[in-house]
Coordinates of C-alpha atoms in Angstrom, one line a residue:
M766 CA -5.1 41.1 59.7
K767 CA -1.9 39.0 59.6
W768 CA -4.1 36.0 58.6
L769 CA -5.0 37.7 55.4
H770 CA -1.4 37.5 54.2
L771 CA -1.2 33.7 54.6
P772 CA -3.1 32.9 51.4
L773 CA -1.1 35.5 49.5
L774 CA 2.2 34.1 50.9
S775 CA 1.2 30.5 50.1
L776 CA 0.3 31.6 46.6
L777 CA 3.6 33.3 46.1
F778 CA 5.5 30.3 47.5
C779 CA 3.7 28.0 45.0
W780 CA 4.3 30.5 42.2
Y781 CA 8.0 30.6 42.9
A782 CA 8.2 26.9 43.5
T783 CA 6.8 26.0 40.1
C784 CA 8.4 28.8 38.2
D785 CA 11.8 27.2 37.7
Q786 CA 10.2 23.8 36.9
E787 CA 8.9 25.1 33.7
Y788 CA 12.3 26.0 32.2
H789 CA 15.4 24.0 31.6
E790 CA 18.6 24.6 29.7
Q791 CA 21.7 22.6 29.0
L792 CA 25.0 23.0 27.0
K793 CA 26.8 20.0 25.7
L794 CA 30.4 20.2 24.4
Q795 CA 31.8 17.5 22.1
P796 CA 35.4 17.8 20.7
L797 CA 35.6 16.6 17.1
P798 CA 38.5 15.6 15.0
Q799 CA 40.7 18.1 13.2
G800 CA 40.6 20.6 16.1
L801 CA 36.9 21.3 16.0
L802 CA 34.3 21.6 18.7
H803 CA 30.6 20.9 18.6
A804 CA 28.6 23.0 21.0
S805 CA 24.9 22.2 21.5
F806 CA 22.6 24.7 23.4
N807 CA 19.2 23.4 24.4
F808 CA 16.4 25.5 26.0
Q809 CA 13.1 24.0 27.0
S810 CA 10.1 26.0 28.3
N811 CA 6.8 24.5 29.4
A812 CA 3.4 25.9 30.1
S813 CA 0.0 24.3 30.9
L814 CA -2.4 24.1 28.0
K815 CA -5.1 25.8 30.1
S816 CA -3.0 28.9 30.9
F817 CA -1.7 29.0 27.3
N818 CA -5.3 29.1 25.9
Q819 CA -6.2 31.8 28.4
Q820 CA -3.2 33.8 27.2
H821 CA -1.4 33.6 30.6
F822 CA 2.2 33.6 29.2
R823 CA 5.1 33.0 31.4
H824 CA 8.2 31.2 29.9
I825 CA 6.6 30.8 26.5
P826 CA 6.8 34.3 25.1
R827 CA 3.6 36.2 24.3
S828 CA 4.9 37.4 20.9
L829 CA 5.1 33.8 19.6
G830 CA 2.2 32.4 21.6
Q831 CA -0.3 34.9 20.1
I832 CA 0.9 34.2 16.6
L833 CA 0.3 30.5 17.0
Q834 CA -3.2 31.1 18.5
H835 CA -4.2 33.5 15.7
A836 CA -3.0 31.2 13.0
R837 CA -4.5 28.1 14.8
T838 CA -1.1 26.4 14.7
Q839 CA -1.0 23.3 16.9
E840 CA 2.6 22.4 16.2
L841 CA 5.5 24.5 14.8
H842 CA 9.0 23.6 13.6
L843 CA 11.3 26.4 12.4
R844 CA 14.9 26.0 11.3
F845 CA 17.7 28.4 10.4
S846 CA 20.8 26.6 9.1
T847 CA 24.1 27.5 7.4
G848 CA 26.9 25.3 6.3
R849 CA 27.2 21.5 5.8
W850 CA 27.5 18.7 8.4
D851 CA 30.5 16.6 7.5
A852 CA 29.1 13.2 8.4
E853 CA 32.3 11.3 7.3
S854 CA 34.5 13.2 9.8
W855 CA 32.0 14.2 12.5
G856 CA 29.8 11.1 12.7
A857 CA 26.1 11.1 13.2
R858 CA 24.1 14.3 13.3
P859 CA 23.2 15.8 16.6
W860 CA 19.7 15.0 17.9
G861 CA 19.4 12.5 15.1
G862 CA 18.9 15.3 12.6
V863 CA 15.5 16.1 14.2
K864 CA 16.7 19.6 15.2
E865 CA 18.4 20.2 11.9
G866 CA 17.0 22.0 8.8
G867 CA 18.2 22.5 5.2
T868 CA 20.4 25.4 4.1
G869 CA 18.6 28.6 4.6
V870 CA 15.2 28.7 6.3
E871 CA 12.8 25.7 6.6
L872 CA 9.4 25.8 8.2
W873 CA 6.6 23.2 8.6
A874 CA 3.5 23.3 10.9
W875 CA 0.3 21.5 11.6
I876 CA -2.7 23.8 11.3
D877 CA -6.2 23.2 12.6
A878 CA -8.7 24.0 9.9
E879 CA -11.9 22.7 8.3
T880 CA -10.7 22.8 4.7
D881 CA -7.4 22.9 2.8
E882 CA -8.1 26.4 1.6
E883 CA -8.6 27.6 5.2
A884 CA -5.4 25.9 6.2
F885 CA -3.5 27.6 3.5
S886 CA -4.8 31.0 4.4
K887 CA -3.7 30.5 8.0
W888 CA -0.4 29.3 6.7
I889 CA 0.1 32.6 4.9
I890 CA -0.8 34.5 8.1
L891 CA 1.7 32.4 10.0
N892 CA 4.5 33.0 7.5
H893 CA 4.0 36.7 7.5
A894 CA 3.8 37.0 11.3
L895 CA 7.0 34.9 11.8
S896 CA 8.7 36.9 9.1
G897 CA 8.3 40.1 11.1
L898 CA 9.2 38.4 14.4
F899 CA 12.4 36.8 13.3
C900 CA 13.5 39.4 10.7
A901 CA 13.5 36.7 7.9
S902 CA 12.0 36.5 4.4
L903 CA 9.4 33.9 5.4
N904 CA 6.7 36.0 3.7
F905 CA 8.2 34.8 0.4
I906 CA 6.9 31.3 1.1
D907 CA 3.9 31.4 -1.2
S908 CA 1.9 28.7 -3.0
T909 CA 4.9 27.9 -5.3
R910 CA 7.2 27.2 -2.4
T911 CA 4.6 25.3 -0.2
T912 CA 4.2 21.5 -0.2
R913 CA 2.1 19.1 1.7
P914 CA 4.3 16.1 2.7
A915 CA 2.3 12.9 3.0
R916 CA 4.9 10.5 4.5
T917 CA 8.1 12.4 5.4
F918 CA 7.1 14.2 8.6
S919 CA 5.1 12.9 11.5
P920 CA 3.7 15.0 14.4
A921 CA 6.0 15.2 17.4
G922 CA 3.2 16.2 19.7
D923 CA 0.2 14.3 21.1
Y924 CA -3.2 15.1 19.7
Q925 CA -5.7 13.2 21.9
A926 CA -7.9 16.2 22.2
F927 CA -7.9 17.0 18.4
S928 CA -9.1 15.2 15.4
Q929 CA -6.3 14.2 13.1
S930 CA -8.6 14.8 10.1
N931 CA -8.7 18.5 11.0
L932 CA -4.9 18.9 11.0
Y933 CA -3.1 20.0 7.8
L934 CA 0.6 19.7 7.4
L935 CA 2.3 22.4 5.3
H936 CA 6.0 22.7 4.6
G937 CA 8.1 25.5 3.0
A938 CA 11.7 26.2 2.5
L939 CA 13.9 29.2 1.4
P940 CA 17.3 27.8 0.5
R941 CA 18.4 31.3 -0.7
E942 CA 17.9 32.9 2.7
V943 CA 21.0 34.2 4.4
V944 CA 21.0 33.5 8.2
C945 CA 22.6 36.4 10.1
T946 CA 22.6 38.2 13.4
E947 CA 19.2 39.7 12.7
N948 CA 17.7 36.2 13.2
L949 CA 19.8 35.5 16.3
T950 CA 18.6 38.6 18.2
P951 CA 14.8 37.8 18.2
F952 CA 15.8 34.2 18.9
L953 CA 17.4 35.2 22.2
K954 CA 14.5 37.5 23.0
L955 CA 12.3 34.5 23.3
L956 CA 14.4 33.1 26.2
P957 CA 13.5 34.0 29.9
C958 CA 16.9 35.5 30.6
K959 CA 17.1 37.2 27.1
G960 CA 20.8 36.1 26.7
K961 CA 21.8 38.0 29.8
A962 CA 22.4 35.0 32.1
G963 CA 22.8 31.3 31.8
I964 CA 24.3 29.4 28.9
S965 CA 22.6 31.8 26.5
S966 CA 25.1 34.5 27.5
L967 CA 27.7 32.7 25.4
L968 CA 25.8 33.1 22.2
D969 CA 27.4 35.9 20.1
G970 CA 26.7 36.5 16.5
H971 CA 30.4 37.0 15.6
K972 CA 31.2 33.4 16.9
L973 CA 28.0 31.7 15.8
F974 CA 28.0 32.8 12.2
D975 CA 31.8 32.2 11.9
A976 CA 31.2 28.5 12.6
S977 CA 31.8 25.8 10.0
W978 CA 28.2 24.7 10.5
Q979 CA 25.3 26.1 12.6
S980 CA 21.6 25.5 13.1
M981 CA 19.0 27.2 15.1
A982 CA 15.7 25.4 15.8
I983 CA 12.4 26.3 17.4
D984 CA 9.8 23.6 18.1
V985 CA 6.4 24.1 19.7
R986 CA 4.2 21.1 20.4
P987 CA 1.4 19.9 22.7
V988 CA 2.1 17.1 25.2
F989 CA -0.7 15.0 26.8
P990 CA 0.9 12.9 29.6
K991 CA -0.3 9.3 29.6
D992 CA -0.7 9.4 33.4
G993 CA -3.6 11.8 33.0
S994 CA -1.9 14.8 34.4
E995 CA -2.3 18.3 33.1
S996 CA -1.6 18.8 29.4
I997 CA 1.2 21.2 28.6
I998 CA 2.6 23.1 25.7
E999 CA 6.3 22.5 25.2
M1000 CA 8.6 25.0 23.4
E1001 CA 12.2 23.9 22.7
Q1002 CA 14.9 26.1 21.3
T1003 CA 18.1 24.6 20.1
V1004 CA 21.4 26.1 18.8
D1005 CA 24.1 23.7 17.4
M1006 CA 27.4 24.9 16.0
V1007 CA 30.7 23.4 15.0
L1008 CA 33.6 25.8 15.8
D1009 CA 37.2 25.8 14.7
I1010 CA 39.1 26.0 18.0
E1011 CA 42.2 27.7 16.5
R1012 CA 40.2 30.2 14.6
S1013 CA 37.8 31.0 17.5
K1014 CA 40.8 31.7 19.8
R1015 CA 42.0 34.5 17.6
P1016 CA 41.4 37.9 19.1
R1017 CA 38.5 39.8 17.6
G1018 CA 40.5 43.0 17.2
N1019 CA 43.3 41.2 15.2
P1020 CA 41.8 38.1 13.6
I1021 CA 44.4 37.8 10.7
P1022 CA 46.1 34.4 10.9
R1023 CA 49.9 34.5 11.0
P1024 CA 52.5 31.8 10.5
I1025 CA 53.8 30.0 13.6
P1026 CA 57.4 31.0 14.5
T1027 CA 60.0 28.4 13.5
E1028 CA 61.0 27.7 17.1
D1029 CA 57.4 26.9 18.0
L1030 CA 56.8 24.3 15.3
V1031 CA 56.3 20.7 16.3
C1032 CA 57.8 18.5 13.7
D1033 CA 57.0 14.9 12.8
T1034 CA 60.3 13.1 13.2
L1035 CA 58.9 9.9 11.7
K1036 CA 58.9 11.3 8.2
P1037 CA 61.8 10.0 6.1
Y1038 CA 62.8 13.5 5.0
S1039 CA 62.8 14.9 8.5
S1040 CA 66.0 17.0 9.1
P1041 CA 67.0 20.2 10.7
D1042 CA 66.2 22.0 7.4
A1043 CA 62.9 20.1 6.6
C1044 CA 60.0 20.0 9.0
Y1045 CA 56.6 18.4 8.5
P1046 CA 54.4 20.2 11.1
L1047 CA 52.2 18.1 13.3
D1048 CA 48.5 18.9 13.8
V1049 CA 48.5 20.0 17.5
T1050 CA 45.1 21.8 17.4
A1051 CA 43.4 18.6 18.7
T1052 CA 45.7 18.5 21.7
Q1053 CA 45.8 22.2 22.6
S1054 CA 44.0 23.6 25.6
W1055 CA 41.0 25.9 25.3
S1056 CA 38.4 27.6 27.5
L1057 CA 34.9 28.9 27.1
S1058 CA 36.1 32.5 27.3
E1059 CA 38.6 31.9 24.6
I1060 CA 36.2 30.1 22.3
F1061 CA 33.1 32.3 22.8
G1062 CA 34.9 35.5 23.8
R1063 CA 33.1 35.6 27.2
S1064 CA 32.2 33.4 30.2
I1065 CA 28.8 32.2 31.4
K1066 CA 27.1 34.9 33.5
G1067 CA 25.6 32.8 36.3
S1068 CA 22.6 30.5 36.0
C1069 CA 19.1 31.0 34.6
L1070 CA 16.2 29.2 36.3
A1071 CA 17.9 25.8 36.0
T1072 CA 16.2 23.5 38.5
D1073 CA 14.4 20.1 38.3
S1074 CA 10.8 19.3 39.4
Q1075 CA 11.9 19.2 43.0
G1076 CA 13.5 22.6 42.9
S1077 CA 17.1 21.3 43.0
P1078 CA 19.7 22.8 40.7
V1079 CA 20.5 20.7 37.7
E1080 CA 23.7 20.3 35.7
S1081 CA 23.7 22.8 32.9
V1082 CA 27.1 22.3 31.3
C1083 CA 28.3 18.9 30.1
I1084 CA 31.5 18.0 28.2
N1085 CA 32.3 14.7 26.5
V1086 CA 35.9 14.0 27.2
P1087 CA 37.6 11.0 28.9
N1088 CA 37.8 11.1 32.7
E1089 CA 41.6 11.1 32.4
Q1090 CA 41.5 14.4 30.6
D1091 CA 42.1 17.5 32.9
V1092 CA 39.1 19.9 33.0
Y1093 CA 39.3 23.0 35.2
S1094 CA 36.5 25.4 36.2
S1095 CA 36.7 29.0 37.4
T1096 CA 34.5 28.6 40.5
N1097 CA 35.2 24.9 41.2
P1098 CA 31.6 23.9 41.2
T1099 CA 30.3 20.4 41.7
N1100 CA 30.9 18.1 38.8
N1101 CA 29.4 14.7 38.1
K1102 CA 31.4 12.2 36.0
G1103 CA 29.2 9.9 33.8
S1104 CA 29.2 6.2 34.2
T1105 CA 30.5 5.8 30.6
G1106 CA 33.8 7.4 31.5
T1107 CA 33.6 9.9 28.7
S1108 CA 31.4 12.7 30.1
R1109 CA 31.1 15.0 33.0
C1110 CA 28.6 17.8 34.0
Y1111 CA 28.8 20.9 36.1
L1112 CA 26.4 23.0 38.2
L1113 CA 26.4 26.7 37.4
P1114 CA 26.7 29.2 40.3
D1115 CA 23.8 31.5 40.9
S1116 CA 25.4 34.8 40.1
E1117 CA 29.2 34.3 39.7
P1118 CA 30.8 34.0 36.2
F1119 CA 31.6 30.5 35.2
D1120 CA 34.4 29.4 32.9
L1121 CA 35.5 25.9 31.8
T1122 CA 39.0 25.1 30.7
L1123 CA 40.1 21.9 29.0
G1124 CA 43.8 21.1 29.7
Q1125 CA 46.3 20.3 27.1
S1126 CA 46.7 16.5 26.4
T1127 CA 49.9 14.8 25.7
S1128 CA 48.3 12.5 23.0
Q1129 CA 45.7 13.3 20.4
P1130 CA 42.3 12.1 21.7
T1131 CA 40.1 10.0 19.5
P1132 CA 36.5 10.8 20.4
S1133 CA 34.1 7.9 20.0
L1134 CA 31.6 9.3 17.5
P1135 CA 28.7 7.2 16.4
P1136 CA 28.7 6.6 12.7
P1137 CA 25.8 7.9 10.6
P1138 CA 23.2 5.3 9.5
L1139 CA 23.2 6.7 6.0
Y1140 CA 25.3 8.9 3.7
A1141 CA 23.4 11.1 1.2
S1142 CA 24.5 13.4 -1.6
R1143 CA 22.8 15.0 -4.5
S1144 CA 24.0 16.8 -7.6
F1145 CA 23.0 18.0 -11.1
T1146 CA 24.0 16.1 -14.3
G1147 CA 23.9 17.0 -17.9
H1148 CA 24.8 20.2 -19.7
G1149 CA 23.1 23.0 -21.6
Q1150 CA 20.3 25.4 -20.9
E1151 CA 17.4 23.3 -22.0
K1152 CA 17.6 20.0 -20.1
G1153 CA 19.3 18.5 -17.1
G1154 CA 19.2 15.7 -14.6
V1155 CA 19.4 15.0 -10.9
Q1156 CA 21.5 12.3 -9.3
S1157 CA 21.3 11.2 -5.7
L1158 CA 23.7 8.8 -4.0
L1159 CA 22.5 7.0 -0.9
T1160 CA 25.0 4.7 0.9
N1161 CA 24.2 2.2 3.6
P1162 CA 27.4 1.8 5.7
S1163 CA 26.0 -1.2 7.7
A1164 CA 27.4 -4.6 6.7
T1165 CA 24.5 -6.6 8.0
T1166 CA 21.3 -4.6 8.2
P1167 CA 19.2 -3.1 5.4
I1168 CA 17.9 0.4 5.9
S1169 CA 14.5 1.8 4.9
F1170 CA 13.8 5.5 4.5
I1171 CA 11.5 8.1 2.9
Y1172 CA 13.2 10.3 0.3
F1173 CA 11.4 13.7 -0.1
E1174 CA 12.1 16.3 -2.8
S1175 CA 10.3 19.6 -3.4
L1176 CA 11.2 21.2 -6.7
P1177 CA 10.4 24.6 -8.1
W1178 CA 7.8 24.8 -10.8
F1179 CA 10.3 25.7 -13.5
M1180 CA 12.0 22.3 -13.0
K1181 CA 9.8 19.9 -14.9
P1182 CA 10.9 16.3 -14.1
Y1183 CA 10.0 13.3 -16.2
I1184 CA 8.8 10.6 -13.9
H1185 CA 9.2 7.9 -16.6
T1186 CA 13.0 8.6 -16.5
L1187 CA 13.1 7.9 -12.7
K1188 CA 15.6 5.1 -12.1
A1189 CA 16.9 3.4 -8.9
Q1190 CA 20.1 1.4 -9.4
L1191 CA 22.7 -0.1 -7.1
L1192 CA 26.2 0.8 -8.1
S1193 CA 27.2 -2.9 -7.8
S1194 CA 24.6 -3.7 -10.5
N1195 CA 24.6 -2.7 -14.2
S1196 CA 20.8 -2.5 -14.7
P1197 CA 18.1 -0.6 -12.8
N1198 CA 16.1 -2.4 -10.1
P1199 CA 12.6 -1.1 -9.9
D1200 CA 11.9 -3.2 -6.8
L1201 CA 14.1 -0.9 -4.7
I1202 CA 11.4 1.8 -4.8
E1203 CA 8.6 0.3 -2.7
S1204 CA 6.1 3.1 -3.0
M1205 CA 5.9 6.6 -4.5
Y1206 CA 3.8 9.8 -3.9
Y1207 CA 4.0 12.3 -6.7
R1208 CA 2.3 15.7 -7.0
P1209 CA 3.0 17.4 -10.3
A1210 CA 3.7 21.1 -10.6
L1211 CA 1.5 23.8 -12.0
D1212 CA 3.1 26.7 -13.7
R1213 CA 3.4 29.7 -11.3
E1214 CA 1.0 28.0 -8.9
R1215 CA 2.8 25.2 -7.1
G1216 CA 6.0 23.2 -7.2
T1217 CA 6.7 19.5 -7.7
Q1218 CA 6.5 17.1 -4.7
L1219 CA 8.1 13.7 -4.8
E1220 CA 8.2 11.1 -2.0
L1221 CA 9.8 7.7 -2.3
R1222 CA 9.9 4.8 0.1
I1223 CA 13.2 3.0 -0.5
T1224 CA 15.1 0.1 1.1
V1225 CA 18.9 -0.2 0.5
P1226 CA 20.6 -3.5 1.1
P1227 CA 23.6 -3.7 3.5
A1228 CA 26.9 -2.3 2.4
S1229 CA 25.4 -0.9 -0.8
T1230 CA 25.1 2.4 -2.6
L1231 CA 21.9 3.4 -4.3
R1232 CA 21.8 5.9 -7.2
I1233 CA 18.5 7.7 -8.0
T1234 CA 18.4 9.6 -11.3
Y1235 CA 15.8 11.4 -13.4
D1236 CA 15.7 14.0 -16.2
F1237 CA 14.0 17.3 -16.2
D1238 CA 13.4 20.3 -18.5
K1239 CA 14.2 23.9 -17.7
A1240 CA 11.4 26.4 -18.2
I1241 CA 11.9 29.9 -19.6
L1242 CA 10.8 32.6 -17.2
R1243 CA 9.4 36.1 -17.8
Y1244 CA 12.1 38.8 -17.5
T1245 CA 10.3 40.1 -14.4
E1246 CA 10.6 36.8 -12.6
Y1247 CA 14.4 36.9 -12.6
P1248 CA 16.2 38.0 -9.4
P1249 CA 18.7 40.9 -9.5
D1250 CA 21.6 38.5 -9.8
A1251 CA 20.0 36.4 -12.5
N1252 CA 23.3 34.9 -13.7
R1253 CA 24.0 33.4 -10.3
G1254 CA 21.2 30.9 -10.7
F1255 CA 18.2 29.6 -8.6
D1256 CA 18.6 27.7 -5.4
V1257 CA 16.8 24.3 -5.1
A1258 CA 15.8 23.2 -1.7
P1259 CA 17.7 20.2 -0.1
A1260 CA 16.2 16.7 -0.2
V1261 CA 14.9 15.4 3.1
V1262 CA 15.6 11.8 4.1
R1263 CA 13.7 10.2 7.0
I1264 CA 15.2 7.0 8.2
L1265 CA 12.5 4.7 9.5
S1266 CA 12.8 2.3 12.4
P1267 CA 11.9 -1.3 11.6
T1268 CA 8.5 -1.1 13.4
A1269 CA 7.5 2.4 12.1
E1270 CA 4.6 3.0 9.8
E1271 CA 4.2 5.7 7.2
G1272 CA 2.7 8.9 8.6
A1273 CA 2.6 7.5 12.2
K1274 CA 4.5 9.1 15.1
D1275 CA 8.0 7.6 15.2
S1276 CA 10.1 8.7 18.2
E1277 CA 13.1 6.8 16.8
A1278 CA 13.1 8.5 13.3
I1279 CA 16.3 10.0 12.1
Y1280 CA 16.5 12.9 9.6
L1281 CA 19.2 14.0 7.3
R1282 CA 19.3 16.5 4.5
T1283 CA 21.4 16.9 1.4
T1284 CA 23.0 20.2 0.3
S1285 CA 21.0 22.6 -1.7
L1286 CA 21.5 22.8 -5.5
L1287 CA 22.2 25.8 -7.8
L1288 CA 20.1 25.6 -11.0
S1289 CA 21.2 27.7 -14.0
L1290 CA 18.3 28.7 -16.2
P1291 CA 18.3 30.3 -19.7
T1292 CA 19.0 33.9 -18.8
P1293 CA 18.4 36.8 -21.3
D1294 CA 20.9 39.6 -21.9
F1295 CA 19.7 42.2 -19.4
S1296 CA 22.2 44.7 -20.8
M1297 CA 20.1 45.1 -24.0
P1298 CA 16.9 46.2 -22.1
Y1299 CA 19.2 48.5 -20.1
N1300 CA 20.6 50.1 -23.2
V1301 CA 17.1 50.5 -24.7
I1302 CA 15.8 52.1 -21.6
I1303 CA 18.7 54.6 -21.5
L1304 CA 18.4 55.5 -25.2
T1305 CA 14.7 55.9 -24.9
S1306 CA 14.9 58.1 -21.8
T1307 CA 17.5 60.3 -23.5
V1308 CA 15.3 60.9 -26.6
M1309 CA 12.3 61.5 -24.4
A1310 CA 14.2 64.0 -22.3
L1311 CA 15.4 66.0 -25.3
A1312 CA 12.0 66.0 -27.0
F1313 CA 10.2 67.0 -23.8
G1314 CA 12.7 69.8 -23.1
M1315 CA 12.3 71.3 -26.6
I1316 CA 8.5 71.0 -26.6
F1317 CA 8.4 72.5 -23.0
N1318 CA 10.5 75.5 -24.0
L1319 CA 8.3 76.2 -27.1
M1320 CA 5.1 76.0 -24.9
V1321 CA 6.1 78.1 -21.9
R1322 CA 8.6 80.7 -23.3
R1323 CA 7.7 83.8 -25.4
F1324 CA 10.2 85.1 -27.9
V1325 CA 10.3 88.9 -28.4
G1326 CA 12.7 91.3 -30.2
A1327 CA 15.3 93.2 -28.3
D1328 CA 13.7 96.6 -29.1
E1329 CA 10.5 95.4 -27.5
V1330 CA 12.0 95.1 -24.1
P1331 CA 11.0 98.1 -21.8
G1332 CA 14.0 100.3 -21.1
Y1333 CA 16.1 98.9 -23.9
E1334 CA 17.0 102.4 -25.4
L1335 CA 18.1 103.8 -22.1
G1336 CA 20.2 100.8 -21.4
R1337 CA 22.0 101.2 -24.8
V1338 CA 22.8 104.9 -24.0
K1339 CA 24.2 104.0 -20.6
A1340 CA 26.3 101.2 -22.1
K1341 CA 27.8 103.6 -24.7
I1342 CA 28.7 106.3 -22.2
R1343 CA 30.3 103.6 -19.9
G1344 CA 32.3 102.3 -22.9
R1345 CA 33.5 105.8 -23.8
I1346 CA 34.7 106.5 -20.3
V1347 CA 36.6 103.2 -20.1
M1348 CA 38.3 103.9 -23.4
A1349 CA 39.3 107.4 -22.3
R1350 CA 40.8 106.1 -19.1
D1351 CA 42.8 103.5 -21.0
R1352 CA 44.3 106.2 -23.3
L1353 CA 45.4 108.3 -20.4
L1354 CA 47.1 105.4 -18.8
R1355 CA 49.0 104.5 -21.9
R1356 CA 50.2 108.1 -22.3
E1357 CA 51.5 108.3 -18.8
K1358 CA 53.5 105.0 -19.3
K1359 CA 55.1 106.4 -22.5
S1360 CA 56.1 109.7 -20.9
Q1361 CA 57.8 107.8 -18.0

């Protein structure tokens, strides 16, 4: 009988041995100038392609897996972003911009279908299902907000088992969407520990959405190893945020900022006007101490399935500070200092709380931040309610190397650009240079059916700034197509810039590609005076109510004379007798008062 338990025990041993290998999480902390902190949370879950197709879900949640299978989605990329990444102060974007999306919600996916119509129908199913899963307005991504990029995005997964001709790429964005706690809660529910343990226990909506910039990303892709091993489905969840250290350390119950007492001010004595009566305060936020419990309002609650392929614990928390900087931990776990001398990583205890404290430094640190390969900005030009223009400035900071990139814009159908006005000009030159635009893909808009799609391949010389301009007309909408806050304007999705490596080809998989996005734009359209329809509606409703009331009374009421009412004569007699009695009583009372 005891031999019957051996296969079961071996199966359980293998099951537990491979369980933790399918999940990995890591938190990276990077101090930034001006007293800011960049926190990057990364969660990676793996499952075999065979078990995924058989709907044996483990670390990849069933709620998302069944949606992808029903919509025949082979690769998914979903982004929730708020704020703006300050590349001039913070350097290059985290993850090379691959995990970043535009302001609001951005979604693109590769769908397996026979025709483009079938792919679009599956795309609508995917949007509606994800809208319910993440409590977002993804169901508003219709044909007018859907584009089919030809050069900007390349698949991140391997498709050896699929035909590339049957995969359709569809892209949609909602720059107006407000990202809030309702999106964070289902995001945490997709994790194995549900935000109850591991680094995900630090994620709190009050801290995340109080950040200067934050981005949440979900990526699902197939991976076919080159060594011929079993194919897997990889799901990666990422949360990046930039926190103000001084603001995050304020207590939640009393978050109102107060001035620093005079005796606690640190003055800059090098100023010429420095005196006992004049003080120029120094910025000490970059040198002050902080801890995870102060920044996030809580400590890490143990570890969550963080092991490597051999079953050994892996370092889940890393901080990029010089080795000379004092860093303390609550449980004194093992830490590993990097070979670069600017990073160290820590192992999390299994069940004990973990807190990390960065000691106060005597001098302001200067973190070595890599510079961005390209600066990009976009704005509107012109004036009036009929016409306008768009201007994009793209700066190559390198003094020796030219840079090539794909510039992608998706415009709403009520923005009607004129392609013959498209000009590319270096600011150092006085005339446009058409040779800067190497190739172009343009898909015109159709009224109320689809938006405009524009993709440009551009090369900017070293140490140069390129200006791209074009003109457009503003369409007049029907009054039912305006949102409730019509005078605020309409949001235009950010432009996407894909920086190409020197050896990359258009549309091909490029592991070295870098992405960046401009800020969204606010377009003002000709807006009717909605107070006039309101006044007309109120006046019409009042007249209708009065007319209906009078007609209704005439139809349902019957007018009769008073003498036709049964018992009318008897009532008159009773009323007269009652009146006589009252009059007699009043006379008696008056006589008594006079006699007294």
